[in-house]
Every structure is written in structure tokens, then in C-alpha cells.
mmCIF file of C-alpha atoms in Angstrom:
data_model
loop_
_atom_site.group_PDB
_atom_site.id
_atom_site.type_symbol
_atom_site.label_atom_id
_atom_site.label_comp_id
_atom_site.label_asym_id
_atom_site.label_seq_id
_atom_site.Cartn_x
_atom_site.Cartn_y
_atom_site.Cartn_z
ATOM 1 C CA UNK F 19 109.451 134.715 96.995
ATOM 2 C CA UNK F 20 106.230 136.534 96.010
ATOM 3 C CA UNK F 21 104.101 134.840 98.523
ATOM 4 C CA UNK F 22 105.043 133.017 101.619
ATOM 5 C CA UNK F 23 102.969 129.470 102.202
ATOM 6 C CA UNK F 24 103.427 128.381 105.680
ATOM 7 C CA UNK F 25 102.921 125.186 105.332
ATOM 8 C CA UNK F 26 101.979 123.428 101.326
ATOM 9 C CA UNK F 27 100.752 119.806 100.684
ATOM 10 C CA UNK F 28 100.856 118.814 96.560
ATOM 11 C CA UNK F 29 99.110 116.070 95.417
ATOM 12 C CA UNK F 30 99.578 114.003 92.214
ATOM 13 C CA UNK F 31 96.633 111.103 92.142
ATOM 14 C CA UNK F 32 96.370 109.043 89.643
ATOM 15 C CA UNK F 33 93.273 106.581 90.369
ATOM 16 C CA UNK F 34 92.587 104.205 87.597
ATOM 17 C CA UNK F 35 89.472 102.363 87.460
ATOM 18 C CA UNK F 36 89.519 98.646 86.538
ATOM 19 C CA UNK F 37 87.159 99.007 83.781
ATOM 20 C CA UNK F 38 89.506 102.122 82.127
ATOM 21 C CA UNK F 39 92.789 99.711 82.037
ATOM 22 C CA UNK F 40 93.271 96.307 80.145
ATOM 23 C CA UNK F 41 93.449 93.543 81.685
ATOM 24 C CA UNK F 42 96.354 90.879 82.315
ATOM 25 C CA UNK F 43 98.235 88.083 84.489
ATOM 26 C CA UNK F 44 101.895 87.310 84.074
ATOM 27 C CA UNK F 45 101.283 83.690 84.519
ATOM 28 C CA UNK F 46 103.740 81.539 84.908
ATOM 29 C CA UNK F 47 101.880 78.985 82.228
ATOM 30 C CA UNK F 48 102.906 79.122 78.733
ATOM 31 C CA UNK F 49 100.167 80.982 76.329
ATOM 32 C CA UNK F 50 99.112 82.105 73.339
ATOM 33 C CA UNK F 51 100.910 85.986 72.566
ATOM 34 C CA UNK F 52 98.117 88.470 71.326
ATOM 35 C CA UNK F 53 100.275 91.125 71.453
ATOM 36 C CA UNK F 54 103.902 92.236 72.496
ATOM 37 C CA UNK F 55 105.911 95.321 71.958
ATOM 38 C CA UNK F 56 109.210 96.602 73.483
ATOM 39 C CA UNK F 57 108.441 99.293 76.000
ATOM 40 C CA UNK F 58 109.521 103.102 74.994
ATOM 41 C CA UNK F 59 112.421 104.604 76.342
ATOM 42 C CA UNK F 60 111.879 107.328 78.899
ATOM 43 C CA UNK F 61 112.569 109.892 76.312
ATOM 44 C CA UNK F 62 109.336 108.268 74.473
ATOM 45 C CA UNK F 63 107.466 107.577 77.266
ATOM 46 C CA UNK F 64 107.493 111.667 78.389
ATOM 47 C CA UNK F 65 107.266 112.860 74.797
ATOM 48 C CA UNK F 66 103.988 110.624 74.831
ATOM 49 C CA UNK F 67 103.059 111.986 78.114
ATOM 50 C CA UNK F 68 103.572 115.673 76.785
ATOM 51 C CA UNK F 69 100.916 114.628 73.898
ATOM 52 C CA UNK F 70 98.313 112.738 75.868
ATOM 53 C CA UNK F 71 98.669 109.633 74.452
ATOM 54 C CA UNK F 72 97.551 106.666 76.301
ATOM 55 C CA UNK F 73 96.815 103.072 75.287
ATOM 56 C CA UNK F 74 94.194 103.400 78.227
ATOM 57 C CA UNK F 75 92.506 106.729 80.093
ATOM 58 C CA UNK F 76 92.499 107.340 83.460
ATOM 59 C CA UNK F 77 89.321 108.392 84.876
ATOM 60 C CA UNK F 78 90.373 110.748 88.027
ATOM 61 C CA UNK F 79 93.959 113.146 88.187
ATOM 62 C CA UNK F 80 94.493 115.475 90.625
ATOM 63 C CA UNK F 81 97.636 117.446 91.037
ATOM 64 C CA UNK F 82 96.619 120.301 93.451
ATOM 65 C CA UNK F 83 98.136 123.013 96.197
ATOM 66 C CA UNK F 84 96.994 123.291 99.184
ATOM 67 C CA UNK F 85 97.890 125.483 102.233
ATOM 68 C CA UNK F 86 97.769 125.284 105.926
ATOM 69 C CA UNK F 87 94.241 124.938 106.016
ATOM 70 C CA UNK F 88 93.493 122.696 103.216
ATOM 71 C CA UNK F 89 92.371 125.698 100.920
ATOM 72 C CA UNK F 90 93.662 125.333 96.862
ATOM 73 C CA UNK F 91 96.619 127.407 96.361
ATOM 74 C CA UNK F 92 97.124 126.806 92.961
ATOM 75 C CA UNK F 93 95.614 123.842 90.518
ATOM 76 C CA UNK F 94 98.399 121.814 89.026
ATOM 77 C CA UNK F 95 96.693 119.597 86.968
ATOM 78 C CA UNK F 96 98.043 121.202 83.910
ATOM 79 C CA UNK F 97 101.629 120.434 84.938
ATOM 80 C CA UNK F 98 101.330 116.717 85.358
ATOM 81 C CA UNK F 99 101.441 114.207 82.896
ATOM 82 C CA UNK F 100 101.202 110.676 82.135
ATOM 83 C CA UNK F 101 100.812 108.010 79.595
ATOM 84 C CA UNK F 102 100.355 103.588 79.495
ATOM 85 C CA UNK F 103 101.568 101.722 77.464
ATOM 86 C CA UNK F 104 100.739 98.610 76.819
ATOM 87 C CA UNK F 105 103.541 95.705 76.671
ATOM 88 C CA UNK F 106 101.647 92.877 76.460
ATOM 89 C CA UNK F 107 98.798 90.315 75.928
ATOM 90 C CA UNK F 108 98.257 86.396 76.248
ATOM 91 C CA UNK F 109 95.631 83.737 76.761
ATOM 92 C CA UNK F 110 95.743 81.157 79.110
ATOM 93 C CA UNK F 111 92.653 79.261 78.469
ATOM 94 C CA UNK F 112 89.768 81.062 80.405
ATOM 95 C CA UNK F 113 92.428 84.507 81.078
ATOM 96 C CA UNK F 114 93.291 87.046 79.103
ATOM 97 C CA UNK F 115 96.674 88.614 80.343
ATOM 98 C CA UNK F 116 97.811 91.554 79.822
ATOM 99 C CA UNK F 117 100.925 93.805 80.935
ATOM 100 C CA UNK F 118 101.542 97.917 81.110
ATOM 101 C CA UNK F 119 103.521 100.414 82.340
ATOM 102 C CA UNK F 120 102.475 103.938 83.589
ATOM 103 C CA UNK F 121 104.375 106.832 83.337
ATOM 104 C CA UNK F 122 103.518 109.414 85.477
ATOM 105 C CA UNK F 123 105.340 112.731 85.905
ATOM 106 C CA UNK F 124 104.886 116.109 87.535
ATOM 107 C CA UNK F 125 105.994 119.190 85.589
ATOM 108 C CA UNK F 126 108.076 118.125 82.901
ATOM 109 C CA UNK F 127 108.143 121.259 80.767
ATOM 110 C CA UNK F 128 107.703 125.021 80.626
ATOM 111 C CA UNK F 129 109.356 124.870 83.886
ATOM 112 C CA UNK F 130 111.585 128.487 82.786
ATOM 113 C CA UNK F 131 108.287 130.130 81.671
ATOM 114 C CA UNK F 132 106.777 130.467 85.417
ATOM 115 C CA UNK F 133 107.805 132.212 88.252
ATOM 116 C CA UNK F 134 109.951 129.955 89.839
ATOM 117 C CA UNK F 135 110.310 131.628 93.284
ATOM 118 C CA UNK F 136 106.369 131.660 93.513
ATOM 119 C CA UNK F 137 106.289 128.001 93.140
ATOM 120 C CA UNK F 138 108.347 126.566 95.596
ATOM 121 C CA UNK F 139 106.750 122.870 95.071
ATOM 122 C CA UNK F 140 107.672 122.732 91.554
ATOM 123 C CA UNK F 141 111.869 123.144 91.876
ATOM 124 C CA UNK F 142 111.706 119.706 91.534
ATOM 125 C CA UNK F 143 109.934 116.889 90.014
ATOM 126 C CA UNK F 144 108.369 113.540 90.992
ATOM 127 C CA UNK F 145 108.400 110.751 88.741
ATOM 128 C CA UNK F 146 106.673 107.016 89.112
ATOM 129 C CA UNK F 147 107.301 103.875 87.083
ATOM 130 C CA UNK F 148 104.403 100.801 87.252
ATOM 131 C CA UNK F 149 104.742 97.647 85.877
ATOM 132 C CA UNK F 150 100.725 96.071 86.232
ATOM 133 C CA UNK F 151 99.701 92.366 85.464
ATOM 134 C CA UNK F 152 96.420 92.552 85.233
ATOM 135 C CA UNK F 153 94.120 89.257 84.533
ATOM 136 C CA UNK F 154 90.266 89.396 83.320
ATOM 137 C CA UNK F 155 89.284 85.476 83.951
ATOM 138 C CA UNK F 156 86.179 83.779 82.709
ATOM 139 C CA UNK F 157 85.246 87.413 81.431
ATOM 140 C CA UNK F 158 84.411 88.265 84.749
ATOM 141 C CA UNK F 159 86.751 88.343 87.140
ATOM 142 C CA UNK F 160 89.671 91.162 87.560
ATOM 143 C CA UNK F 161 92.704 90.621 89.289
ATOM 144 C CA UNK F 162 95.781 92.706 89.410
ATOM 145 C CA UNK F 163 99.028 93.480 90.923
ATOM 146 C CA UNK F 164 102.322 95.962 90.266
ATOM 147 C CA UNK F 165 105.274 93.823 89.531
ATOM 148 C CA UNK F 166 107.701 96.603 89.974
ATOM 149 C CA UNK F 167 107.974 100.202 90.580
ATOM 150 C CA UNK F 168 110.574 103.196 90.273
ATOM 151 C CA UNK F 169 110.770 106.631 91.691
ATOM 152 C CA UNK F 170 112.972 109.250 90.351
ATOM 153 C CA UNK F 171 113.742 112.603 91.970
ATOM 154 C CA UNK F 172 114.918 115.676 89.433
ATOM 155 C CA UNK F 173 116.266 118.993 90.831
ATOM 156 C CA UNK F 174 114.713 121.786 88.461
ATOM 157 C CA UNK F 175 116.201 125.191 90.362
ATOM 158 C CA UNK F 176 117.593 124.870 93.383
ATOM 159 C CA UNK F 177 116.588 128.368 94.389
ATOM 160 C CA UNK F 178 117.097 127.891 98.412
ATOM 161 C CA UNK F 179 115.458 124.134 98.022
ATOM 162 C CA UNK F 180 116.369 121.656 100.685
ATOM 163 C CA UNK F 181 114.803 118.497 100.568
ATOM 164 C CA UNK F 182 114.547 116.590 104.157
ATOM 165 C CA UNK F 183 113.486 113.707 103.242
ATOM 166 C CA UNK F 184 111.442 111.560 100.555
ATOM 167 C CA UNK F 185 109.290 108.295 101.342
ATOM 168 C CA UNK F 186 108.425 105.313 98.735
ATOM 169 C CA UNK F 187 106.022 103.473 99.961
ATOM 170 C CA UNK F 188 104.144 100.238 97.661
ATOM 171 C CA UNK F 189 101.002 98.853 99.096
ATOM 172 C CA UNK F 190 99.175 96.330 98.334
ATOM 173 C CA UNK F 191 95.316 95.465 99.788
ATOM 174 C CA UNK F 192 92.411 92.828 99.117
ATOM 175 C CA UNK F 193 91.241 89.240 98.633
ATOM 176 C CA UNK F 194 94.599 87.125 97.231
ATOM 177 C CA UNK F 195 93.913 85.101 94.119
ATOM 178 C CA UNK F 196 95.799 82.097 95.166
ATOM 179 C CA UNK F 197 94.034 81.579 98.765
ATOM 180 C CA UNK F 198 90.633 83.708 98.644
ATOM 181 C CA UNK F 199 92.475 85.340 102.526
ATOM 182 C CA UNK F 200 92.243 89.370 102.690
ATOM 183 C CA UNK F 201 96.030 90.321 102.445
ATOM 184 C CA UNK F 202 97.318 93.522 103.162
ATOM 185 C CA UNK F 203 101.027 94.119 101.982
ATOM 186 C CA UNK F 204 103.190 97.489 102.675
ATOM 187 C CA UNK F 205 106.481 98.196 101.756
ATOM 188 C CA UNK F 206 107.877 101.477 103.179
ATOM 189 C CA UNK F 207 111.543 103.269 102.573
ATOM 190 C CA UNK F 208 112.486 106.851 103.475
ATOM 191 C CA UNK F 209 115.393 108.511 102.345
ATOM 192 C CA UNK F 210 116.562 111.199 104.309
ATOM 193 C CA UNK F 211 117.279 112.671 101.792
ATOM 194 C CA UNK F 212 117.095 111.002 97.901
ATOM 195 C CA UNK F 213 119.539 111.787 96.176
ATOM 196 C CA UNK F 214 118.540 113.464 93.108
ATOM 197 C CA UNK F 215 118.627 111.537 89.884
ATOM 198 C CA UNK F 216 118.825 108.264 91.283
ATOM 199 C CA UNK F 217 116.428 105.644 90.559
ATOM 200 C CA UNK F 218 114.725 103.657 93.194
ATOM 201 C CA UNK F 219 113.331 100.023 92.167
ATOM 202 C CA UNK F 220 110.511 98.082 94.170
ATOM 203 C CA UNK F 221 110.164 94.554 93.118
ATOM 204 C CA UNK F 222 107.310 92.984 94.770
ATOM 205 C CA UNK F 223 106.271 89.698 95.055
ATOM 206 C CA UNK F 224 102.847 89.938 96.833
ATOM 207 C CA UNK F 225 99.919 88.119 95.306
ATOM 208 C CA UNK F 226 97.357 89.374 92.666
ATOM 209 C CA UNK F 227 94.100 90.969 94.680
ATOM 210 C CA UNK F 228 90.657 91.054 93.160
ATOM 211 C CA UNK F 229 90.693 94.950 91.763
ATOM 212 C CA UNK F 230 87.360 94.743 90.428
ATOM 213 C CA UNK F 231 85.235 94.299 93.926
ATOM 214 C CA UNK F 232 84.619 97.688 96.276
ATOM 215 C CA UNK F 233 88.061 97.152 98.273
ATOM 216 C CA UNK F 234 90.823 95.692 95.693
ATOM 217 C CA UNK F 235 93.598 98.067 95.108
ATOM 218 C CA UNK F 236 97.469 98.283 94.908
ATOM 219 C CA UNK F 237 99.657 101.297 94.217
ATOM 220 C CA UNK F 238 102.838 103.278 94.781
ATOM 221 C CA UNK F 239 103.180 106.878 96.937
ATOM 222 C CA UNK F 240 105.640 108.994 96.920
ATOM 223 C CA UNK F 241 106.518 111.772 99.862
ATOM 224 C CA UNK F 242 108.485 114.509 99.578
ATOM 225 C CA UNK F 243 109.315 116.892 102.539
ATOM 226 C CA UNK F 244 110.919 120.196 101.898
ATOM 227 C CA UNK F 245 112.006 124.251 102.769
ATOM 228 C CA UNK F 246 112.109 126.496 99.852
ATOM 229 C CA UNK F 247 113.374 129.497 101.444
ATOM 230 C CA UNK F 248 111.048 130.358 104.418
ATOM 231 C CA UNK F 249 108.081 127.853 102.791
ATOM 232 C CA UNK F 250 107.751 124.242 103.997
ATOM 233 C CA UNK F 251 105.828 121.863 102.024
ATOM 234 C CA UNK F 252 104.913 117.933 101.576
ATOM 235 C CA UNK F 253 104.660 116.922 97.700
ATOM 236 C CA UNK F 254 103.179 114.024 96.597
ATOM 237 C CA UNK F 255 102.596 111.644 94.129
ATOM 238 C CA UNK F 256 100.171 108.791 94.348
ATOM 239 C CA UNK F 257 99.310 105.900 91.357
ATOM 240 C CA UNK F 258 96.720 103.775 92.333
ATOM 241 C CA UNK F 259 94.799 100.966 90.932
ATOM 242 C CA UNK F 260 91.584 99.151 91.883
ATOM 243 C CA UNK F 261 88.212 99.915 93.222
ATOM 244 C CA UNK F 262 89.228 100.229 96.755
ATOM 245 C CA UNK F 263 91.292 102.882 99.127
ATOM 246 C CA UNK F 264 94.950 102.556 100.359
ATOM 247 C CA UNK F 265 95.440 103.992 104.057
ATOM 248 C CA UNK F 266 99.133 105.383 103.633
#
């Protein structure tokens, strides 16, 4: 290795502001379909990633290194990608409902044309699955909530790589549509360590928050902890959505 980092912390944020996404409920009442459309294989999703094409932007992504002492190492934002794509739509009188998935992933390509012993946090890659129901009601109101989530660890090089262990952690914070009560939902696994290639699902079944106040939000980290060589590092990857800030 070129350069020995004591101690490296990557971060992947994806913040999405309520205004920047569309806006749906997956209500159990019966509606009238605006719009549906089978969602993209992976292979689709990433190729769409690659190209920067999203049904809705993102305001705010940050993929950076840091060392020790919180300096930059390296900005990363050129090796993470993502794309939404939208699923569906339907009106239930007064809401409009609407349903996407994000695909985020770090480094996906161009991984041979580096130097891969002077990146240590990129021998493997992070990516993040979220399903979002999202209602706008009365034209005024946003609500919102992740009906599922998956995490996927990919070994790129192994290249003296040992991963100790990996955290998936949903959360979920705000005022709860069906009660008006401030609810505050977490959902933590570690995997010591994940095995690579495997695909780990989160179902939840907390209630849609108001997104569109100062404090709404729900989203998905991952955290990986691992020694490349005689470097030790934390990557992760965080998808967030709402106005608000998640205390991981």
C-alpha cells in the first residue's frame, strides 16, 4: 500500500428532500392507477445509475474519505451512483400516492483502472435497496415511509481485506399519520461478518411520519468495519428521506 491511513471513515449520504421526490401512500383503499410500471432489474437499475438517470434528483450526495482526524482523504463522489425509479401512482380522493425505489451504489465501475492497494475502502462495495410510499394529501401535506430495504455486500479485490463486521440499521422518526404521537422506530442487525453477496431484506411495518415538517425522516445505514492490510477503516452508506436528522 502506497499510503498507510490509520484509521478511515467513508461516507455515502444520500439526503433527499421532500420537495425533490414524488409523492405517494400505499393505501390499503382501492384507487384510481395514474401510473404503474414493473421495476428494472438490477442490471437496469445500475446501468441507469452509471448514466444519471433519475425519475427524481437528489439534492445533497456525499461519498467522502476521511482520516483520523476528520481531514478529506480522497473525494468519492465520483464513484457513487444512484438512480429512482418510479413504480407507481394512485388517487385516493384528496391523496395522491405514489411508490419508488432507490438504487444506490458505491463504486460500481472502473474499479481495475485505480490503484487498488491505495484505496483500501473501495475492495468492496456497498449497495442499498428502498422501497418509499410517499403520500401528498390535500396538496399539502407529505407523509412517507420505506416499506422495505436491502443491503448487498460485493468483494471487488480481496487484496489483504478482512471485513469484521457490517451493521444494517432502518430508522424511522416523527409525528405518525394514524395517531398525530412522535414515534421513533429503530431496527438494528450486525453481522459479524456479512457474507458477501448475500442479500439482506428489512420489511418494516412502522407508520408513515410527516416528512415535510423540520423533523420527519426515515432511512437505511449501512456500517462496514474493516483491515486492509495495516489500514482500518469504517465505510458507510446512508439513504435518507425527510426534512429532519436520524441519530444512528
Amino acid at each position: 500500500m502506497r499510503k498507510v491511513i490509520s484509521s478511515i471513515v467513508c461516507v455515502l449520504t444520500l439526503v433527499v428532500s421532500t420537495f425533490s421526490f414524488g409523492h405517494g401512500y400505499a393505501a390499503e383503499k382501492q384507487g384510481k392507477v395514474m401510473y404503474k410500471t414493473e421495476m428494472k432489474s438490477e442490471k437496469e437499475l445500475r446501468k441507469d445509475a452509471l448514466a444519471g438517470k433519475k425519475d427524481y434528483e437528489f439534492k445533497d450526495i456525499r461519498f467522502q474519505l476521511h482520516d483520523e482526524k476528520g481531514n478529506v482523504v480522497k473525494d468519492l463522489t465520483k464513484y457513487s451512483h444512484y438512480t429512482v425509479q418510479k413504480l407507481q401512482e394512485t388517487q385516493v380522493g384528496q391523496q395522491v400516492i405514489s411508490d419508488y425505489v432507490l438504487y444506490a451504489v458505491s463504486d460500481p465501475s472502473d474499479y481495475d483502472n485505480r490503484d487498488q492497494d491505495s484505496n483500501p475502502a473501495l475492495n468492496f462495495q456497498q449497495t442499498v435497496w428502498m422501497w418509499t410510499s410517499i403520500i401528498k394529501e390535500n396538496n399539502i401535506d407529505v407523509w412517507g415511509k420505506a416499506t422495505r430495504y436491502e443491503a448487498r455486500w460485493d468483494l471487488l479485490d480481496r487484496n489483504g481485506l478482512t471485513i469484521k463486521s457490517g451493521e444494517f440499521t432502518a430508522k424511522a422518526y416523527g409525528r405518525s399519520k394514524s395517531n398525530g404521537k412522535t414515534l421513533n422506530y429503530s431496527d438494528p442487525k450486525t453481522y459479524t461478518p456479512p457474507a458477501w453477496g448475500t442479500n439482506y431484506v428489512k420489511k418494516p411495518t412502522w407508520d408513515y411520519v410527516r416528512i415535510d415538517d423540520s423533523y420527519g425522516v426515515f432511512g437505511a445505514r449501512l456500517k462496514t468495519s474493516y483491515t486492509a492490510r495495516t489500514s482500518t477503516g469504517t465505510l458507510y452508506s446512508t439513504v435518507i428521506v425527510g426534512s429532519g436528522s436520524i441519530s444512528w
